[in-house]
Amino acid sequence: MSEAQDTDILIALLSSLLDIPITPTQDVLLSALADADGDVEKAAEFLNSSKSNSRPNPVGKKKRKRGGNLNSWIVSKKKAPGSHEIDEKEDHSERGSNSKKVNGNTEVSSLSVWISSEDEEEDERGVLGGPSVASEVEGGTGYSSTEKGMEKKEEKTKKAPLFMVLKPPPASPKWPPKLLPRTLATPALVSQYTPCTMHTSILPPELACQLFYAMLKEATDWSRNKWWLFDRVVESPHKTSFYARNLERDLEQEDDMREAAKYWYNGRPTAPPRTFLPEMEAACEIIERIVNDEIRKRGTLYPLEWPSTEEHPWQANVAAANCYTGSKETVGFHSDQLTYLGPCPTIASLSLGTSRIFRLREVIPQSERDERNAQTFNIPVVHNSLLIMHASCQERFKHCVPPQQTIDAFKPLYPPPLYLTKQEDEEEQAKMMPHEISRINITFRFYRPDFAPKSIPRCHCGVPTILRPDMKRLRRKEERSMGDRCDDSKSIRETTTHSFGTSNWDEIATMQYFWMCYAGAQNDGKGCSFFQVLDYEKEGRGTQNI
C-alpha cells in the first residue's frame, strides 16, 4: 500500500471517530495526525476536546455523540447523580479485556449491558424500537456526597444480556419450494404421473398422412375465435373449427349439435359444425376402440362418469380441430368445458404434423396450498400419437400448448392425395399452411345424451350456462350419496388405487359441480349472477334416464 493511500485511510478513520457537529478540513485533520505521530485515537481525542470546533446543536434536538469504540455505541454516557464519567485513558487501556469496573468495585461483562428504568419509560413513549440501553457505567474509585441517592439509582438499574438487546430480524415465512417442470417422454411416465395415457403410431402411416393433408386444406377456412375478457375482445392465437358426426342421419341430433357447436368455445357463438371427413371417420373408428379398451382397464370408475359399457360405449360424436403454424401459435392454460361432456369426461387428442409440447399443470386444492406447489409436466406429442385424457384430468389439471424457441420440420412419409395436386386446386394449395411447421390437433369428444343441449339450464341472460368443477375443492358432497350410486362402496374404496398420478379417488368422487352464467364471453363482457349446483339425480342425469 502506498504512502498516499495510508494517509487517506488515516483521515477516513479519524473522521469516523469525531463527534463534533462539523468535520474539520483536511488540513486540520492532517495537522492533528502529525501532532499525534499518526495515532488516530489521540488525534480524535484532541479534536473532540477542542472548543474551537464545537458548535451548539440545533434548538430542540438532542444528538447522541459518537464514541471511538463499539462499547460507546452500546452503552450511553448518562451520569447518575454525584457520579463521575469514565476516564477515556482508562477505557482505552482496558479495551482488550472482557470486563470493566463500575464504581470501583463492580465488574460488568462485555456481553451484557445496563438497562435503567428511565430508559424503559423512554421506550414506552416510542422513542426506541426495543429495550433501551442505559449506561450507568462510571469511572473513578469512590462515591459522591449523595451516596444514598446513588444506592437508589443502582436499585433501579438491572443488567440484561447483550444478545437479548440486539435481536436478529424475524425470520421470513417459509413457503413450499417451487417444483421444476418434469418431462414425460415415454408412455410409461405419462401414465405414472398424470391421468393420461400416450399411444404412439396409433393410425396406419398412410391414413395419418392423408388425414393431415385433408385437415390442412380444411384449415384454410378455419377462424380464430374471439371472446370478451376483462372488458375487451381477445382472439385465440391459433385457428379452430368444430366437427359433428353423422348429422345427416338424425335431424334432431343435428339441431342439438348446432346449438352445442354454437357455444363450444368459451361461450361465444361460432359457425355451425362441419361434418366429419371420410379420413376422420376412418381414424375415429380406430380411436374409439382404443379409448374403450383403456377405460375398461381402469377398473373402478367415478360415480358421475359415463360407464362406457358394451351397451353404452364411449362414442366420439364431435371433434374440435386446432391448427398451430410455427412455434409461436399457442393456447394458454385451460380446462375443457364440461357443459355437454358431463363430469369426469374422457377426451382423445390426436396429433398430426410437427412435434409440439403438451403441458399439464395440476390445480392445488385450497387446503394444500401452504404445503406444496403445483407440479408441471411437459409431454412431447409427435406425429400420429394419441393422448387420452382420462376421467379426473379436467378436474385436477389445466393444459396448454406453450410457445417454443424452435420446432422440428415435419417430413411426411407419403405425398399429398391426388385431389390436392390437381391443376385447379393450385390456388387452394397456395392458401394451405406449410406442412413442415404445422401441427393439426383433433380432440375427439363424446357429448353425453344425458347432457343434451335442451337439458342445459339457462341463466338470467337467456343463454345456456356452462358446467364447472370445483377445482379448488372448496365444497364436498356427502360420501353417502356417492356410495349409493355404487353396488358396494366399501369394495370400491379398497380398489381406488390406480396408476393415474397421485389422485385420491374420494376427492374426485365427492367433488361438486355447478352451473354458472357465461354470457360475459359474448355480451360485451357483461353477465349475470346465476349460480346453481349440479343435482345429478334431480336433473335426470345418467344412463338410466336416457
Coordinates of C-alpha atoms in Angstrom, one line a residue:
M1 CA 0.0 0.0 0.0
S2 CA 1.4 3.4 -0.9
E3 CA 2.0 6.3 1.5
A4 CA -0.8 8.4 -0.1
Q5 CA -3.2 5.6 0.4
D6 CA -2.2 5.2 4.1
T7 CA -2.8 8.9 4.7
D8 CA -6.3 8.6 3.1
I9 CA -7.2 5.7 5.3
L10 CA -6.0 7.5 8.4
I11 CA -8.0 10.6 7.5
A12 CA -11.1 8.4 7.0
L13 CA -10.6 6.6 10.3
L14 CA -10.1 9.9 12.1
S15 CA -13.3 11.4 10.6
S16 CA -15.3 8.4 11.8
L17 CA -14.2 8.9 15.4
L18 CA -15.1 12.6 15.6
D19 CA -18.2 13.7 17.5
I20 CA -18.2 17.4 16.6
P21 CA -21.0 18.9 14.6
I22 CA -18.9 19.9 11.6
T23 CA -16.0 17.8 10.2
P24 CA -12.8 19.9 10.0
T25 CA -11.0 20.4 6.8
Q26 CA -8.4 18.0 5.5
D27 CA -5.5 20.4 6.5
V28 CA -6.8 20.4 10.2
L29 CA -7.0 16.6 10.1
L30 CA -3.5 16.2 8.7
S31 CA -2.2 18.6 11.3
A32 CA -3.8 16.7 14.1
L33 CA -2.4 13.4 12.8
A34 CA 1.0 15.0 12.6
D35 CA 0.9 16.2 16.2
A36 CA -0.2 12.8 17.4
D37 CA 2.5 11.0 15.5
G38 CA -0.1 9.2 13.3
D39 CA -2.1 7.9 16.3
V40 CA -5.8 8.2 15.2
E41 CA -7.3 7.9 18.6
K42 CA -5.1 10.6 20.1
A43 CA -5.8 12.9 17.2
A44 CA -9.6 12.2 17.6
E45 CA -9.4 12.9 21.4
F46 CA -7.6 16.2 20.7
L47 CA -10.1 17.4 18.1
N48 CA -13.1 16.3 20.2
S49 CA -11.8 18.3 23.1
S50 CA -11.1 21.4 21.0
K51 CA -13.5 24.2 21.8
S52 CA -12.8 26.0 18.6
N53 CA -14.5 23.2 16.6
S54 CA -17.5 22.8 18.8
R55 CA -20.9 24.3 17.9
P56 CA -24.2 24.0 19.7
N57 CA -26.8 21.6 18.4
P58 CA -30.0 22.9 16.8
V59 CA -32.6 24.0 19.3
G60 CA -34.9 21.2 20.4
K61 CA -32.7 18.4 19.1
K62 CA -30.5 16.1 21.1
K63 CA -27.8 14.3 19.2
R64 CA -26.1 11.3 20.6
K65 CA -22.3 11.6 20.4
R66 CA -20.4 9.0 18.5
G67 CA -17.7 7.3 20.5
G68 CA -14.4 5.8 19.4
N69 CA -15.3 2.1 20.1
L70 CA -18.3 -0.3 19.9
N71 CA -18.9 -0.2 23.6
S72 CA -19.6 3.6 23.5
W73 CA -22.4 2.9 20.9
I74 CA -23.9 0.2 23.1
V75 CA -23.5 1.9 26.4
S76 CA -24.7 5.5 26.6
K77 CA -22.9 8.0 28.9
K78 CA -25.7 9.1 31.2
K79 CA -24.5 10.3 34.6
A80 CA -26.1 9.3 37.8
P81 CA -26.3 12.0 40.5
G82 CA -22.9 12.5 42.1
S83 CA -21.1 10.1 39.8
H84 CA -18.0 10.7 37.5
E85 CA -17.7 9.8 33.9
I86 CA -15.3 7.0 32.9
D87 CA -11.8 8.1 32.2
E88 CA -11.0 7.9 28.5
K89 CA -7.5 6.7 29.1
E90 CA -8.6 4.0 31.5
D91 CA -11.2 3.0 28.9
H92 CA -8.6 2.6 26.2
S93 CA -6.2 0.7 28.5
E94 CA -8.9 -1.8 29.4
R95 CA -10.4 -2.1 25.9
G96 CA -8.9 -5.5 25.3
S97 CA -10.3 -7.0 28.5
N98 CA -13.7 -8.7 28.8
S99 CA -14.9 -6.6 31.7
K100 CA -15.0 -3.0 33.1
K101 CA -15.0 -1.6 36.6
V102 CA -18.1 0.2 37.7
N103 CA -17.9 2.5 40.8
G104 CA -14.5 0.9 41.5
N105 CA -15.9 -2.4 42.9
T106 CA -18.4 -3.9 40.4
E107 CA -17.5 -5.7 37.2
V108 CA -19.7 -5.6 34.1
S109 CA -19.2 -8.3 31.4
S110 CA -18.8 -7.1 27.8
L111 CA -21.6 -9.5 26.9
S112 CA -24.2 -7.6 28.9
V113 CA -25.5 -4.0 29.1
W114 CA -27.2 -1.9 31.7
I115 CA -30.9 -1.2 31.3
S116 CA -32.4 1.5 33.6
S117 CA -35.9 2.2 34.5
E118 CA -35.7 5.7 32.9
D119 CA -34.9 4.2 29.5
E120 CA -37.8 1.7 29.8
E121 CA -40.1 4.7 30.3
E122 CA -38.5 6.2 27.2
D123 CA -39.3 3.1 25.2
E124 CA -42.9 3.3 26.3
R125 CA -43.1 6.7 24.7
G126 CA -42.0 5.2 21.4
V127 CA -38.5 6.8 21.2
L128 CA -36.8 3.4 20.6
G129 CA -37.9 0.3 18.9
G130 CA -36.6 -2.2 21.5
P131 CA -35.3 -2.2 25.1
S132 CA -33.3 0.9 25.8
V133 CA -29.6 0.6 26.5
A134 CA -28.8 2.6 29.6
S135 CA -25.3 3.2 30.8
E136 CA -24.6 3.8 34.4
V137 CA -21.0 2.9 33.7
E138 CA -18.8 5.2 35.7
G139 CA -15.2 5.6 36.4
G140 CA -13.4 6.7 39.5
T141 CA -12.9 4.9 42.8
G142 CA -15.3 6.4 45.2
Y143 CA -18.9 7.5 45.8
S144 CA -20.1 11.1 45.7
S145 CA -21.5 13.1 48.6
T146 CA -25.1 11.9 47.7
E147 CA -24.3 8.3 48.4
K148 CA -27.9 7.5 49.4
G149 CA -29.3 8.7 46.1
M150 CA -26.7 6.7 44.3
E151 CA -27.8 3.5 46.0
K152 CA -31.4 4.1 45.0
K153 CA -30.2 4.6 41.4
E154 CA -28.4 1.3 41.4
E155 CA -31.6 -0.4 42.8
K156 CA -33.5 0.8 39.7
T157 CA -30.7 -0.5 37.3
K158 CA -30.7 -4.1 36.0
K159 CA -28.4 -6.0 33.8
A160 CA -29.6 -7.8 30.6
P161 CA -27.6 -10.0 28.2
L162 CA -26.5 -8.3 25.0
F163 CA -28.0 -10.9 22.8
M164 CA -31.4 -10.1 24.3
V165 CA -31.0 -6.4 23.2
L166 CA -29.5 -6.9 19.8
K167 CA -32.1 -9.3 18.4
P168 CA -31.9 -10.6 14.8
P169 CA -34.8 -9.6 12.5
P170 CA -37.8 -12.0 12.4
A171 CA -37.4 -14.9 10.0
S172 CA -39.4 -14.7 6.8
P173 CA -42.3 -17.1 6.4
K174 CA -41.4 -20.5 4.9
W175 CA -43.2 -21.2 1.6
P176 CA -43.2 -24.6 -0.1
P177 CA -40.5 -25.0 -2.6
K178 CA -41.3 -24.4 -6.3
L179 CA -41.2 -27.6 -8.4
L180 CA -39.3 -27.7 -11.7
P181 CA -41.2 -29.0 -14.7
R182 CA -40.9 -32.7 -15.4
T183 CA -40.7 -34.0 -18.9
L184 CA -42.6 -37.2 -19.5
A185 CA -41.0 -38.6 -22.7
T186 CA -42.4 -42.2 -22.6
P187 CA -45.9 -43.6 -22.3
A188 CA -45.0 -45.3 -19.0
L189 CA -44.0 -41.9 -17.4
V190 CA -47.2 -40.3 -18.8
S191 CA -49.5 -42.9 -17.1
Q192 CA -47.4 -42.9 -13.9
Y193 CA -47.6 -39.1 -13.2
T194 CA -50.8 -38.0 -14.9
P195 CA -54.4 -39.2 -15.5
C196 CA -53.5 -39.7 -19.2
T197 CA -52.2 -42.5 -21.5
M198 CA -50.0 -42.0 -24.5
H199 CA -50.2 -44.2 -27.6
T200 CA -47.8 -43.7 -30.5
S201 CA -48.3 -44.7 -34.1
I202 CA -52.0 -45.0 -33.5
L203 CA -53.1 -44.9 -37.1
P204 CA -51.7 -46.6 -40.2
P205 CA -49.0 -44.3 -41.6
E206 CA -50.7 -43.6 -44.9
L207 CA -54.0 -42.8 -43.2
A208 CA -52.2 -40.5 -40.8
C209 CA -50.7 -38.5 -43.7
Q210 CA -53.9 -38.4 -45.7
L211 CA -55.8 -37.0 -42.6
F212 CA -53.0 -34.5 -42.0
Y213 CA -53.2 -33.1 -45.6
A214 CA -57.0 -33.1 -45.6
M215 CA -57.2 -31.1 -42.4
L216 CA -54.5 -28.7 -43.6
K217 CA -56.7 -27.9 -46.6
E218 CA -59.7 -27.5 -44.3
A219 CA -57.8 -25.2 -42.0
T220 CA -57.7 -22.5 -44.8
D221 CA -61.4 -21.8 -43.9
W222 CA -61.0 -22.1 -40.1
S223 CA -61.1 -19.0 -38.0
R224 CA -59.6 -17.6 -34.8
N225 CA -62.2 -17.5 -32.1
K226 CA -62.9 -14.3 -30.2
W227 CA -64.5 -13.6 -26.9
W228 CA -64.7 -11.0 -24.2
L229 CA -62.2 -11.0 -21.4
F230 CA -61.8 -8.2 -18.8
D231 CA -63.8 -5.6 -20.8
R232 CA -62.1 -6.2 -24.1
V233 CA -62.3 -8.7 -27.0
V234 CA -59.4 -11.2 -27.3
E235 CA -58.5 -13.5 -30.1
S236 CA -57.2 -17.0 -29.9
P237 CA -53.6 -17.4 -31.2
H238 CA -54.5 -20.3 -33.4
K239 CA -57.2 -21.4 -35.8
T240 CA -60.0 -23.7 -34.7
S241 CA -63.1 -25.4 -36.0
F242 CA -65.8 -27.8 -34.8
Y243 CA -67.0 -31.0 -36.4
A244 CA -70.0 -33.2 -35.7
R245 CA -70.5 -36.8 -36.7
N246 CA -73.5 -38.3 -38.7
L247 CA -75.5 -35.2 -38.8
E248 CA -77.4 -36.2 -41.9
R249 CA -78.8 -39.3 -40.1
D250 CA -80.7 -37.6 -37.3
L251 CA -82.3 -34.2 -37.8
E252 CA -83.0 -33.9 -34.0
Q253 CA -79.3 -34.6 -33.3
E254 CA -78.4 -32.0 -35.9
D255 CA -80.3 -29.3 -34.1
D256 CA -78.7 -30.3 -30.8
M257 CA -75.2 -30.3 -32.3
R258 CA -75.8 -26.9 -33.9
E259 CA -76.6 -25.4 -30.5
A260 CA -73.7 -27.3 -28.9
A261 CA -71.3 -26.1 -31.6
K262 CA -72.6 -22.6 -31.2
Y263 CA -71.3 -22.3 -27.7
W264 CA -68.5 -24.9 -27.6
Y265 CA -65.6 -22.4 -27.5
N266 CA -65.6 -20.0 -24.5
G267 CA -69.4 -19.4 -24.7
R268 CA -69.2 -17.2 -27.8
P269 CA -71.4 -18.1 -30.7
T270 CA -69.5 -19.8 -33.6
A271 CA -70.3 -21.1 -37.0
P272 CA -72.4 -24.3 -37.5
P273 CA -70.5 -27.6 -37.1
R274 CA -68.8 -29.2 -40.1
T275 CA -69.4 -32.9 -41.0
F276 CA -66.7 -35.5 -40.4
L277 CA -64.4 -36.0 -43.3
P278 CA -64.0 -39.6 -44.6
E279 CA -60.5 -39.7 -43.2
M280 CA -61.8 -38.6 -39.8
E281 CA -64.4 -41.4 -39.9
A282 CA -61.7 -44.0 -40.5
A283 CA -59.5 -42.6 -37.8
C284 CA -62.4 -42.3 -35.4
E285 CA -63.3 -46.0 -35.6
I286 CA -59.7 -46.9 -34.5
I287 CA -59.6 -44.3 -31.7
E288 CA -63.0 -45.4 -30.3
R289 CA -61.8 -49.0 -29.9
I290 CA -58.6 -48.0 -28.1
V291 CA -60.4 -45.5 -25.8
N292 CA -63.0 -48.0 -24.7
D293 CA -60.3 -50.6 -24.1
E294 CA -58.3 -48.1 -21.9
I295 CA -61.4 -47.2 -19.9
R296 CA -62.1 -50.8 -19.1
K297 CA -58.5 -51.3 -18.0
R298 CA -59.0 -48.7 -15.3
G299 CA -61.5 -50.9 -13.5
T300 CA -63.4 -48.7 -11.0
L301 CA -65.0 -45.6 -12.5
Y302 CA -66.1 -42.4 -10.8
P303 CA -69.7 -42.2 -9.7
L304 CA -70.7 -39.5 -12.2
E305 CA -68.5 -40.8 -15.1
W306 CA -70.0 -42.3 -18.2
P307 CA -70.0 -46.1 -17.6
S308 CA -68.6 -47.0 -21.1
T309 CA -70.1 -50.4 -21.1
E310 CA -70.9 -52.5 -24.2
E311 CA -74.4 -51.2 -24.1
H312 CA -73.3 -47.6 -23.6
P313 CA -69.8 -47.3 -25.0
W314 CA -67.7 -44.1 -25.4
Q315 CA -68.5 -42.7 -28.8
A316 CA -66.8 -39.8 -30.4
N317 CA -69.7 -37.9 -31.9
V318 CA -67.9 -34.5 -32.1
A319 CA -64.4 -33.2 -32.6
A320 CA -62.6 -29.9 -32.0
A321 CA -59.8 -29.3 -34.5
N322 CA -56.9 -26.9 -34.0
C323 CA -54.1 -25.8 -36.3
Y324 CA -50.8 -24.5 -34.9
T325 CA -48.5 -23.0 -37.5
G326 CA -45.0 -22.2 -36.5
S327 CA -43.5 -22.2 -33.0
K328 CA -45.4 -19.1 -31.7
E329 CA -49.0 -20.1 -32.2
T330 CA -50.2 -21.4 -28.8
V331 CA -53.1 -21.8 -26.5
G332 CA -53.0 -20.8 -22.8
F333 CA -53.7 -22.9 -19.7
H334 CA -57.3 -24.0 -19.6
S335 CA -59.5 -27.0 -18.8
D336 CA -62.2 -28.1 -21.3
Q337 CA -65.7 -27.1 -20.6
L338 CA -67.9 -29.8 -19.2
T339 CA -71.3 -28.4 -20.3
Y340 CA -72.0 -31.2 -22.8
L341 CA -69.3 -33.6 -21.8
G342 CA -70.5 -34.1 -18.3
P343 CA -68.4 -34.8 -15.2
C344 CA -65.2 -36.8 -15.5
P345 CA -65.1 -36.9 -19.3
T346 CA -62.6 -38.8 -21.5
I347 CA -61.1 -36.9 -24.4
A348 CA -58.9 -38.4 -27.1
S349 CA -56.3 -35.9 -28.5
L350 CA -54.8 -36.9 -31.9
S351 CA -51.6 -35.0 -33.0
L352 CA -50.5 -34.8 -36.7
G353 CA -47.6 -33.0 -38.2
T354 CA -44.7 -31.3 -36.4
S355 CA -44.0 -32.1 -32.8
R356 CA -45.0 -29.8 -30.0
I357 CA -45.1 -29.7 -26.2
F358 CA -48.3 -30.5 -24.4
R359 CA -48.1 -29.1 -20.9
L360 CA -50.1 -30.2 -17.9
R361 CA -50.2 -28.3 -14.6
E362 CA -52.1 -29.6 -11.6
V363 CA -54.5 -27.4 -9.7
I364 CA -53.7 -27.4 -6.0
P365 CA -56.6 -27.7 -3.6
Q366 CA -57.2 -24.8 -1.3
S367 CA -56.4 -26.9 1.8
E368 CA -52.9 -27.9 0.4
R369 CA -51.6 -24.5 -0.9
D370 CA -49.5 -24.0 2.2
E371 CA -47.9 -27.4 1.9
R372 CA -46.9 -27.8 -1.7
N373 CA -46.8 -26.0 -5.1
A374 CA -48.2 -27.1 -8.4
Q375 CA -46.3 -29.6 -10.5
T376 CA -46.0 -29.1 -14.2
F377 CA -45.5 -31.9 -16.8
N378 CA -44.2 -31.5 -20.3
I379 CA -45.4 -34.2 -22.7
P380 CA -43.9 -34.2 -26.3
V381 CA -46.6 -35.0 -28.7
V382 CA -45.3 -36.3 -32.1
H383 CA -47.0 -37.1 -35.4
N384 CA -49.6 -39.9 -35.3
S385 CA -49.7 -40.0 -31.5
L386 CA -52.8 -40.2 -29.3
L387 CA -53.0 -38.7 -25.9
I388 CA -56.1 -39.9 -23.9
M389 CA -57.1 -37.5 -21.1
H390 CA -59.0 -39.8 -18.8
A391 CA -61.6 -39.0 -16.1
S392 CA -60.4 -36.5 -13.5
C393 CA -57.9 -34.8 -15.8
Q394 CA -60.2 -31.9 -16.5
E395 CA -60.9 -31.6 -12.7
R396 CA -57.3 -31.9 -11.5
F397 CA -55.2 -30.3 -14.3
K398 CA -55.1 -27.5 -16.7
H399 CA -53.4 -27.9 -20.0
C400 CA -51.8 -25.7 -22.7
V401 CA -49.6 -25.7 -25.8
P402 CA -46.8 -23.2 -24.9
P403 CA -44.6 -21.3 -27.4
Q404 CA -41.2 -22.8 -28.3
Q405 CA -37.9 -21.4 -29.5
T406 CA -37.6 -23.9 -32.3
I407 CA -39.6 -26.8 -33.8
D408 CA -38.5 -29.7 -36.0
A409 CA -39.5 -29.6 -39.6
F410 CA -42.1 -32.3 -40.4
K411 CA -41.4 -34.5 -43.4
P412 CA -44.4 -36.7 -44.2
L413 CA -43.8 -40.3 -45.3
Y414 CA -46.4 -40.1 -48.1
P415 CA -47.2 -37.3 -50.6
P416 CA -50.5 -35.4 -50.7
P417 CA -53.5 -37.1 -52.1
L418 CA -54.2 -36.7 -55.8
Y419 CA -57.2 -34.5 -55.3
L420 CA -54.9 -31.9 -53.7
T421 CA -52.4 -31.9 -56.6
K422 CA -54.8 -31.2 -59.4
Q423 CA -54.3 -28.1 -61.6
E424 CA -57.5 -26.4 -60.5
D425 CA -56.5 -26.7 -56.8
E426 CA -53.3 -24.7 -57.2
E427 CA -54.9 -21.7 -55.6
E428 CA -56.1 -23.8 -52.7
Q429 CA -52.6 -25.2 -52.2
A430 CA -51.2 -21.7 -52.1
K431 CA -53.6 -20.9 -49.2
M432 CA -52.6 -24.0 -47.2
M433 CA -50.3 -23.7 -44.3
P434 CA -46.8 -25.0 -44.8
H435 CA -46.8 -28.7 -43.7
E436 CA -43.2 -28.5 -42.5
I437 CA -44.1 -26.3 -39.5
S438 CA -47.8 -27.0 -39.0
R439 CA -49.5 -29.2 -36.3
I440 CA -53.0 -30.4 -36.6
N441 CA -54.7 -31.4 -33.3
I442 CA -58.1 -33.2 -33.3
T443 CA -59.7 -33.8 -29.9
F444 CA -62.4 -36.4 -30.3
R445 CA -65.1 -36.0 -27.6
F446 CA -68.3 -37.7 -26.5
Y447 CA -71.2 -35.4 -26.0
R448 CA -73.3 -37.3 -23.5
P449 CA -77.0 -37.8 -24.3
D450 CA -77.9 -37.1 -20.7
F451 CA -76.3 -33.6 -21.1
A452 CA -78.1 -32.8 -24.3
P453 CA -78.3 -29.1 -25.2
K454 CA -82.1 -29.0 -24.4
S455 CA -81.4 -30.1 -20.8
I456 CA -78.8 -27.4 -20.1
P457 CA -80.1 -24.7 -17.7
R458 CA -80.3 -21.1 -19.0
C459 CA -79.2 -18.2 -17.0
H460 CA -81.0 -14.8 -16.5
C461 CA -79.4 -13.6 -19.7
G462 CA -81.2 -16.3 -21.7
V463 CA -78.2 -18.2 -22.9
P464 CA -77.0 -21.7 -21.9
T465 CA -74.9 -21.9 -18.8
I466 CA -71.6 -23.8 -18.5
L467 CA -70.7 -26.6 -16.2
R468 CA -67.7 -26.1 -14.0
P469 CA -66.0 -28.3 -11.4
D470 CA -64.9 -27.2 -8.0
M471 CA -61.2 -27.5 -8.9
K472 CA -60.1 -25.9 -5.6
R473 CA -62.1 -28.5 -3.6
L474 CA -63.9 -25.8 -1.6
R475 CA -67.1 -27.9 -1.4
R476 CA -67.7 -31.6 -0.8
K477 CA -70.7 -33.8 -1.3
E478 CA -71.8 -36.3 1.3
E479 CA -69.9 -39.5 0.7
R480 CA -73.0 -41.4 1.5
S481 CA -74.8 -40.1 -1.6
M482 CA -71.8 -41.0 -3.7
G483 CA -71.8 -44.5 -2.3
D484 CA -75.5 -45.0 -3.0
R485 CA -74.8 -45.0 -6.7
C486 CA -72.4 -47.9 -6.4
D487 CA -73.1 -51.5 -5.7
D488 CA -70.6 -51.9 -2.9
S489 CA -68.9 -48.6 -1.8
K490 CA -66.6 -50.4 0.6
S491 CA -65.2 -52.7 -2.2
I492 CA -64.8 -49.7 -4.4
R493 CA -62.8 -47.8 -1.8
E494 CA -60.5 -50.7 -1.4
T495 CA -59.7 -50.6 -5.1
T496 CA -59.3 -46.9 -5.6
T497 CA -55.5 -47.0 -6.2
H498 CA -54.7 -46.7 -9.9
S499 CA -51.8 -45.6 -12.0
F500 CA -53.1 -42.2 -13.0
G501 CA -51.0 -39.9 -10.9
T502 CA -51.5 -39.3 -7.2
S503 CA -55.2 -38.6 -7.2
N504 CA -57.4 -39.7 -4.4
W505 CA -60.5 -41.4 -5.7
D506 CA -62.6 -40.0 -2.9
E507 CA -61.6 -36.4 -3.8
I508 CA -63.0 -36.7 -7.3
A509 CA -65.9 -38.8 -6.2
T510 CA -67.1 -36.2 -3.7
M511 CA -66.3 -33.2 -6.0
Q512 CA -69.2 -30.8 -6.7
Y513 CA -70.1 -29.2 -10.0
F514 CA -72.1 -26.1 -10.6
W515 CA -73.8 -24.2 -13.4
M516 CA -73.0 -20.6 -13.9
C517 CA -73.5 -17.8 -16.4
Y518 CA -71.0 -17.4 -19.2
A519 CA -72.8 -14.7 -21.2
G520 CA -70.0 -12.3 -20.4
A521 CA -67.9 -14.0 -23.1
Q522 CA -70.3 -12.7 -25.8
N523 CA -72.3 -9.9 -24.3
D524 CA -69.8 -7.1 -24.1
G525 CA -68.2 -8.8 -21.1
K526 CA -71.5 -8.5 -19.1
G527 CA -73.1 -11.4 -17.4
C528 CA -75.5 -12.2 -14.6
S529 CA -75.1 -13.8 -11.1
F530 CA -76.7 -17.1 -12.0
F531 CA -75.3 -20.0 -9.9
Q532 CA -76.8 -23.5 -9.5
V533 CA -75.2 -26.6 -8.0
L534 CA -75.4 -29.7 -10.2
D535 CA -78.0 -32.1 -8.8
Y536 CA -77.3 -35.3 -10.8
E537 CA -80.4 -37.2 -9.8
K538 CA -82.9 -34.3 -9.7
E539 CA -81.9 -33.1 -13.1
G540 CA -82.3 -36.6 -14.5
R541 CA -78.7 -37.3 -15.5
G542 CA -77.3 -40.8 -16.0
T543 CA -77.7 -43.7 -18.4
Q544 CA -80.9 -44.8 -16.6
N545 CA -82.7 -41.7 -17.8
I546 CA -81.7 -42.0 -21.5

